[in-house]
Structures are given as C-alpha cells and as structure tokens.
Amino acid sequence: MLEREESDKSKEPGKSRLQVLRVRFGDDFEPAMPPLDCGEHLVSLLWSWGPTMCGSMGDSPLTHQEISYCQINTGIELSAWEAETLIKLSREYFGESHRATKRDCKPPFAESTEGEQVRRAEHQRKMRSFLDG
C-alpha cells in the first residue's frame, strides 16, 4: 500500500507515481529505462515468468526451485549464471517494490529522474498536439 500524507484521511486507495503520470500524459506513458548492454533475454524471461511469486505470506522473490520449474515447463535451459541473475533481478524487483511505497522514494537508477521523464512526456504531448492541428 502506498504511503499517504498524514493529512490525507480519505478511504480511496492512493495512486502510484506511474498512475498519476499516466492520467496526466495518457495511458501509453512509459518511464524511460536505463539501457542494457546485454541480458535482454533475461529481462524478458523475468517478465514472462513473473518477477515475484506468491508465497504463504504474500509476494516473495523467485527461488531456484521456481526457476527450475519454469525451465522444465517451457523447455528453456538456463546456465547457472543466467539462473542466478534471474534470482538477483527478482530480489531487486521485490525490494524496490516495497521501497517504492514511500512518498519520497527516488527512481532506482540515477540516469533518468522523474522530472526528466515528466518534461519529456510534456514535450511529446505538446508536439503531438501541435502536429495533429
């Protein structure tokens, strides 16, 4: 659950920064992500298999057992470092998803700040509006 201001007594669930930005700039707004030098296939697998798994006490990072089952079910063979990298990615995603509930949480990478993304989206929106007439 997202952290609220102390003065906010509403019962309505809080909106994430991404939800607020999508309301402002359109549903197709996607925040900029840092470039990858390699490993795109692992990121694709992480999103395909799910970045976390449901445990007895809620979400939890992927385990080696879960990765093994996914390999068996899909017929994909991963090397040891690829499996370990997926585990690390899952753990980082899980940790960041909990840190991101704080109101003052910064983006997980420094190259692209929320302000830059907002300015870029605003510029794109103005350009679309101008070009569409």
PDB file of C-alpha atoms in Angstrom:
ATOM      1  CA  MET A   1       0.000   0.000   0.000  1.00  0.00           C
ATOM      2  CA  LEU A   2       1.271   3.459  -0.883  1.00  0.00           C
ATOM      3  CA  GLU A   3       2.288   5.795   1.909  1.00  0.00           C
ATOM      4  CA  ARG A   4      -0.074   8.748   2.415  1.00  0.00           C
ATOM      5  CA  GLU A   5       0.379  12.238   3.739  1.00  0.00           C
ATOM      6  CA  GLU A   6      -0.646  12.476   7.397  1.00  0.00           C
ATOM      7  CA  SER A   7      -3.425  14.932   6.498  1.00  0.00           C
ATOM      8  CA  ASP A   8      -4.944  12.531   3.939  1.00  0.00           C
ATOM      9  CA  LYS A   9      -7.893  10.839   5.662  1.00  0.00           C
ATOM     10  CA  SER A  10      -9.640   9.583   2.513  1.00  0.00           C
ATOM     11  CA  LYS A  11     -10.536   5.939   2.180  1.00  0.00           C
ATOM     12  CA  GLU A  12      -9.713   5.924  -1.535  1.00  0.00           C
ATOM     13  CA  PRO A  13      -6.541   3.985  -2.382  1.00  0.00           C
ATOM     14  CA  GLY A  14      -3.534   6.151  -3.191  1.00  0.00           C
ATOM     15  CA  LYS A  15      -2.227   6.365  -6.752  1.00  0.00           C
ATOM     16  CA  SER A  16       1.325   5.446  -7.684  1.00  0.00           C
ATOM     17  CA  ARG A  17       3.539   7.966  -9.463  1.00  0.00           C
ATOM     18  CA  LEU A  18       3.108   5.954 -12.648  1.00  0.00           C
ATOM     19  CA  GLN A  19      -0.693   6.087 -12.346  1.00  0.00           C
ATOM     20  CA  VAL A  20      -0.572   9.856 -11.801  1.00  0.00           C
ATOM     21  CA  LEU A  21       1.741  10.320 -14.795  1.00  0.00           C
ATOM     22  CA  ARG A  22      -0.480   8.150 -16.994  1.00  0.00           C
ATOM     23  CA  VAL A  23      -3.527  10.224 -16.025  1.00  0.00           C
ATOM     24  CA  ARG A  24      -1.584  13.374 -16.903  1.00  0.00           C
ATOM     25  CA  PHE A  25       0.132  12.216 -20.116  1.00  0.00           C
ATOM     26  CA  GLY A  26      -2.018   9.351 -21.360  1.00  0.00           C
ATOM     27  CA  ASP A  27      -2.220   5.624 -20.779  1.00  0.00           C
ATOM     28  CA  ASP A  28       0.665   4.939 -23.162  1.00  0.00           C
ATOM     29  CA  PHE A  29       3.206   6.841 -20.990  1.00  0.00           C
ATOM     30  CA  GLU A  30       6.158   4.588 -20.168  1.00  0.00           C
ATOM     31  CA  PRO A  31       9.014   5.780 -17.964  1.00  0.00           C
ATOM     32  CA  ALA A  32      12.458   5.701 -19.536  1.00  0.00           C
ATOM     33  CA  MET A  33      14.555   2.727 -18.540  1.00  0.00           C
ATOM     34  CA  PRO A  34      18.342   2.541 -18.410  1.00  0.00           C
ATOM     35  CA  PRO A  35      19.980   0.968 -21.466  1.00  0.00           C
ATOM     36  CA  LEU A  36      21.061  -2.688 -21.337  1.00  0.00           C
ATOM     37  CA  ASP A  37      24.398  -3.805 -22.723  1.00  0.00           C
ATOM     38  CA  CYS A  38      23.357  -7.459 -22.624  1.00  0.00           C
ATOM     39  CA  GLY A  39      20.877  -9.784 -20.941  1.00  0.00           C
ATOM     40  CA  GLU A  40      17.686  -8.589 -22.634  1.00  0.00           C
ATOM     41  CA  HIS A  41      16.562 -12.208 -22.837  1.00  0.00           C
ATOM     42  CA  LEU A  42      16.760 -12.493 -19.029  1.00  0.00           C
ATOM     43  CA  VAL A  43      14.621  -9.411 -18.526  1.00  0.00           C
ATOM     44  CA  SER A  44      12.102 -10.858 -20.999  1.00  0.00           C
ATOM     45  CA  LEU A  45      12.061 -14.140 -19.087  1.00  0.00           C
ATOM     46  CA  LEU A  46      11.645 -12.308 -15.782  1.00  0.00           C
ATOM     47  CA  TRP A  47       8.514 -10.550 -17.078  1.00  0.00           C
ATOM     48  CA  SER A  48       7.254 -13.667 -18.832  1.00  0.00           C
ATOM     49  CA  TRP A  49       7.600 -15.883 -15.751  1.00  0.00           C
ATOM     50  CA  GLY A  50       6.771 -13.092 -13.320  1.00  0.00           C
ATOM     51  CA  PRO A  51       9.201 -11.014 -11.262  1.00  0.00           C
ATOM     52  CA  THR A  52       7.873 -12.429  -7.989  1.00  0.00           C
ATOM     53  CA  MET A  53       5.935 -15.446  -6.832  1.00  0.00           C
ATOM     54  CA  CYS A  54       3.062 -15.777  -4.442  1.00  0.00           C
ATOM     55  CA  GLY A  55       4.116 -17.282  -1.118  1.00  0.00           C
ATOM     56  CA  SER A  56       2.257 -18.147   2.048  1.00  0.00           C
ATOM     57  CA  MET A  57       2.736 -14.607   3.377  1.00  0.00           C
ATOM     58  CA  GLY A  58       2.311 -12.649   0.137  1.00  0.00           C
ATOM     59  CA  ASP A  59       4.707 -11.960  -2.700  1.00  0.00           C
ATOM     60  CA  SER A  60       8.296 -13.120  -2.479  1.00  0.00           C
ATOM     61  CA  PRO A  61      11.297 -13.192  -4.843  1.00  0.00           C
ATOM     62  CA  LEU A  62      11.725 -16.119  -7.214  1.00  0.00           C
ATOM     63  CA  THR A  63      13.597 -19.137  -5.879  1.00  0.00           C
ATOM     64  CA  HIS A  64      15.891 -21.614  -7.611  1.00  0.00           C
ATOM     65  CA  GLN A  65      13.092 -24.156  -7.376  1.00  0.00           C
ATOM     66  CA  GLU A  66      10.667 -21.836  -9.153  1.00  0.00           C
ATOM     67  CA  ILE A  67      13.241 -21.077 -11.874  1.00  0.00           C
ATOM     68  CA  SER A  68      13.839 -24.815 -12.295  1.00  0.00           C
ATOM     69  CA  TYR A  69      10.104 -25.483 -12.704  1.00  0.00           C
ATOM     70  CA  CYS A  70       9.812 -22.663 -15.246  1.00  0.00           C
ATOM     71  CA  GLN A  71      12.694 -24.154 -17.248  1.00  0.00           C
ATOM     72  CA  ILE A  72      11.070 -27.595 -17.228  1.00  0.00           C
ATOM     73  CA  ASN A  73       7.642 -26.221 -18.194  1.00  0.00           C
ATOM     74  CA  THR A  74       8.923 -24.030 -21.028  1.00  0.00           C
ATOM     75  CA  GLY A  75      11.798 -26.176 -22.302  1.00  0.00           C
ATOM     76  CA  ILE A  76      14.244 -23.303 -21.831  1.00  0.00           C
ATOM     77  CA  GLU A  77      17.673 -24.239 -20.491  1.00  0.00           C
ATOM     78  CA  LEU A  78      19.492 -21.576 -18.500  1.00  0.00           C
ATOM     79  CA  SER A  79      23.117 -21.603 -17.490  1.00  0.00           C
ATOM     80  CA  ALA A  80      23.968 -21.272 -13.798  1.00  0.00           C
ATOM     81  CA  TRP A  81      24.841 -17.573 -14.099  1.00  0.00           C
ATOM     82  CA  GLU A  82      21.597 -16.864 -16.008  1.00  0.00           C
ATOM     83  CA  ALA A  83      19.513 -18.558 -13.300  1.00  0.00           C
ATOM     84  CA  GLU A  84      21.412 -16.707 -10.570  1.00  0.00           C
ATOM     85  CA  THR A  85      20.946 -13.424 -12.435  1.00  0.00           C
ATOM     86  CA  LEU A  86      17.186 -14.023 -12.634  1.00  0.00           C
ATOM     87  CA  ILE A  87      17.134 -14.664  -8.872  1.00  0.00           C
ATOM     88  CA  LYS A  88      19.050 -11.416  -8.255  1.00  0.00           C
ATOM     89  CA  LEU A  89      16.748  -9.461 -10.575  1.00  0.00           C
ATOM     90  CA  SER A  90      13.730 -10.859  -8.765  1.00  0.00           C
ATOM     91  CA  ARG A  91      15.161  -9.948  -5.359  1.00  0.00           C
ATOM     92  CA  GLU A  92      15.941  -6.408  -6.516  1.00  0.00           C
ATOM     93  CA  TYR A  93      12.475  -6.017  -8.020  1.00  0.00           C
ATOM     94  CA  PHE A  94      10.867  -7.291  -4.832  1.00  0.00           C
ATOM     95  CA  GLY A  95      12.920  -4.961  -2.638  1.00  0.00           C
ATOM     96  CA  GLU A  96      12.308  -1.946  -4.842  1.00  0.00           C
ATOM     97  CA  SER A  97       8.576  -2.648  -4.995  1.00  0.00           C
ATOM     98  CA  HIS A  98       8.466  -2.312  -1.205  1.00  0.00           C
ATOM     99  CA  ARG A  99      10.724   0.766  -1.089  1.00  0.00           C
ATOM    100  CA  ALA A 100       8.600   2.411  -3.804  1.00  0.00           C
ATOM    101  CA  THR A 101       5.600   2.669  -1.467  1.00  0.00           C
ATOM    102  CA  LYS A 102       7.329   5.536   0.363  1.00  0.00           C
ATOM    103  CA  ARG A 103       6.290   9.022  -0.759  1.00  0.00           C
ATOM    104  CA  ASP A 104       9.878  10.273  -1.141  1.00  0.00           C
ATOM    105  CA  CYS A 105      11.266   7.199  -2.912  1.00  0.00           C
ATOM    106  CA  LYS A 106      13.661   8.096  -5.728  1.00  0.00           C
ATOM    107  CA  PRO A 107      13.789   6.169  -9.021  1.00  0.00           C
ATOM    108  CA  PRO A 108      16.042   3.094  -8.753  1.00  0.00           C
ATOM    109  CA  PHE A 109      18.561   4.482 -11.228  1.00  0.00           C
ATOM    110  CA  ALA A 110      20.121   7.929 -11.365  1.00  0.00           C
ATOM    111  CA  GLU A 111      20.370   8.460 -15.137  1.00  0.00           C
ATOM    112  CA  SER A 112      16.695   9.295 -15.542  1.00  0.00           C
ATOM    113  CA  THR A 113      14.786  11.219 -12.930  1.00  0.00           C
ATOM    114  CA  GLU A 114      11.043  11.575 -12.689  1.00  0.00           C
ATOM    115  CA  GLY A 115      11.374  15.276 -13.560  1.00  0.00           C
ATOM    116  CA  GLU A 116      13.170  14.468 -16.807  1.00  0.00           C
ATOM    117  CA  GLN A 117      10.535  11.909 -17.698  1.00  0.00           C
ATOM    118  CA  VAL A 118       7.724  14.360 -16.983  1.00  0.00           C
ATOM    119  CA  ARG A 119       9.394  17.071 -19.088  1.00  0.00           C
ATOM    120  CA  ARG A 120       9.971  14.602 -21.929  1.00  0.00           C
ATOM    121  CA  ALA A 121       6.348  13.403 -21.804  1.00  0.00           C
ATOM    122  CA  GLU A 122       5.062  17.001 -21.693  1.00  0.00           C
ATOM    123  CA  HIS A 123       7.204  17.861 -24.716  1.00  0.00           C
ATOM    124  CA  GLN A 124       5.912  14.810 -26.627  1.00  0.00           C
ATOM    125  CA  ARG A 125       2.317  15.668 -25.733  1.00  0.00           C
ATOM    126  CA  LYS A 126       2.770  19.266 -26.982  1.00  0.00           C
ATOM    127  CA  MET A 127       4.411  18.055 -30.195  1.00  0.00           C
ATOM    128  CA  ARG A 128       1.555  15.596 -30.832  1.00  0.00           C
ATOM    129  CA  SER A 129      -0.978  18.326 -30.168  1.00  0.00           C
ATOM    130  CA  PHE A 130       0.843  20.737 -32.494  1.00  0.00           C
ATOM    131  CA  LEU A 131       1.242  18.178 -35.305  1.00  0.00           C
ATOM    132  CA  ASP A 132      -2.352  16.968 -35.025  1.00  0.00           C
ATOM    133  CA  GLY A 133      -3.521  20.508 -35.569  1.00  0.00           C
TER     134      GLY A 133
END
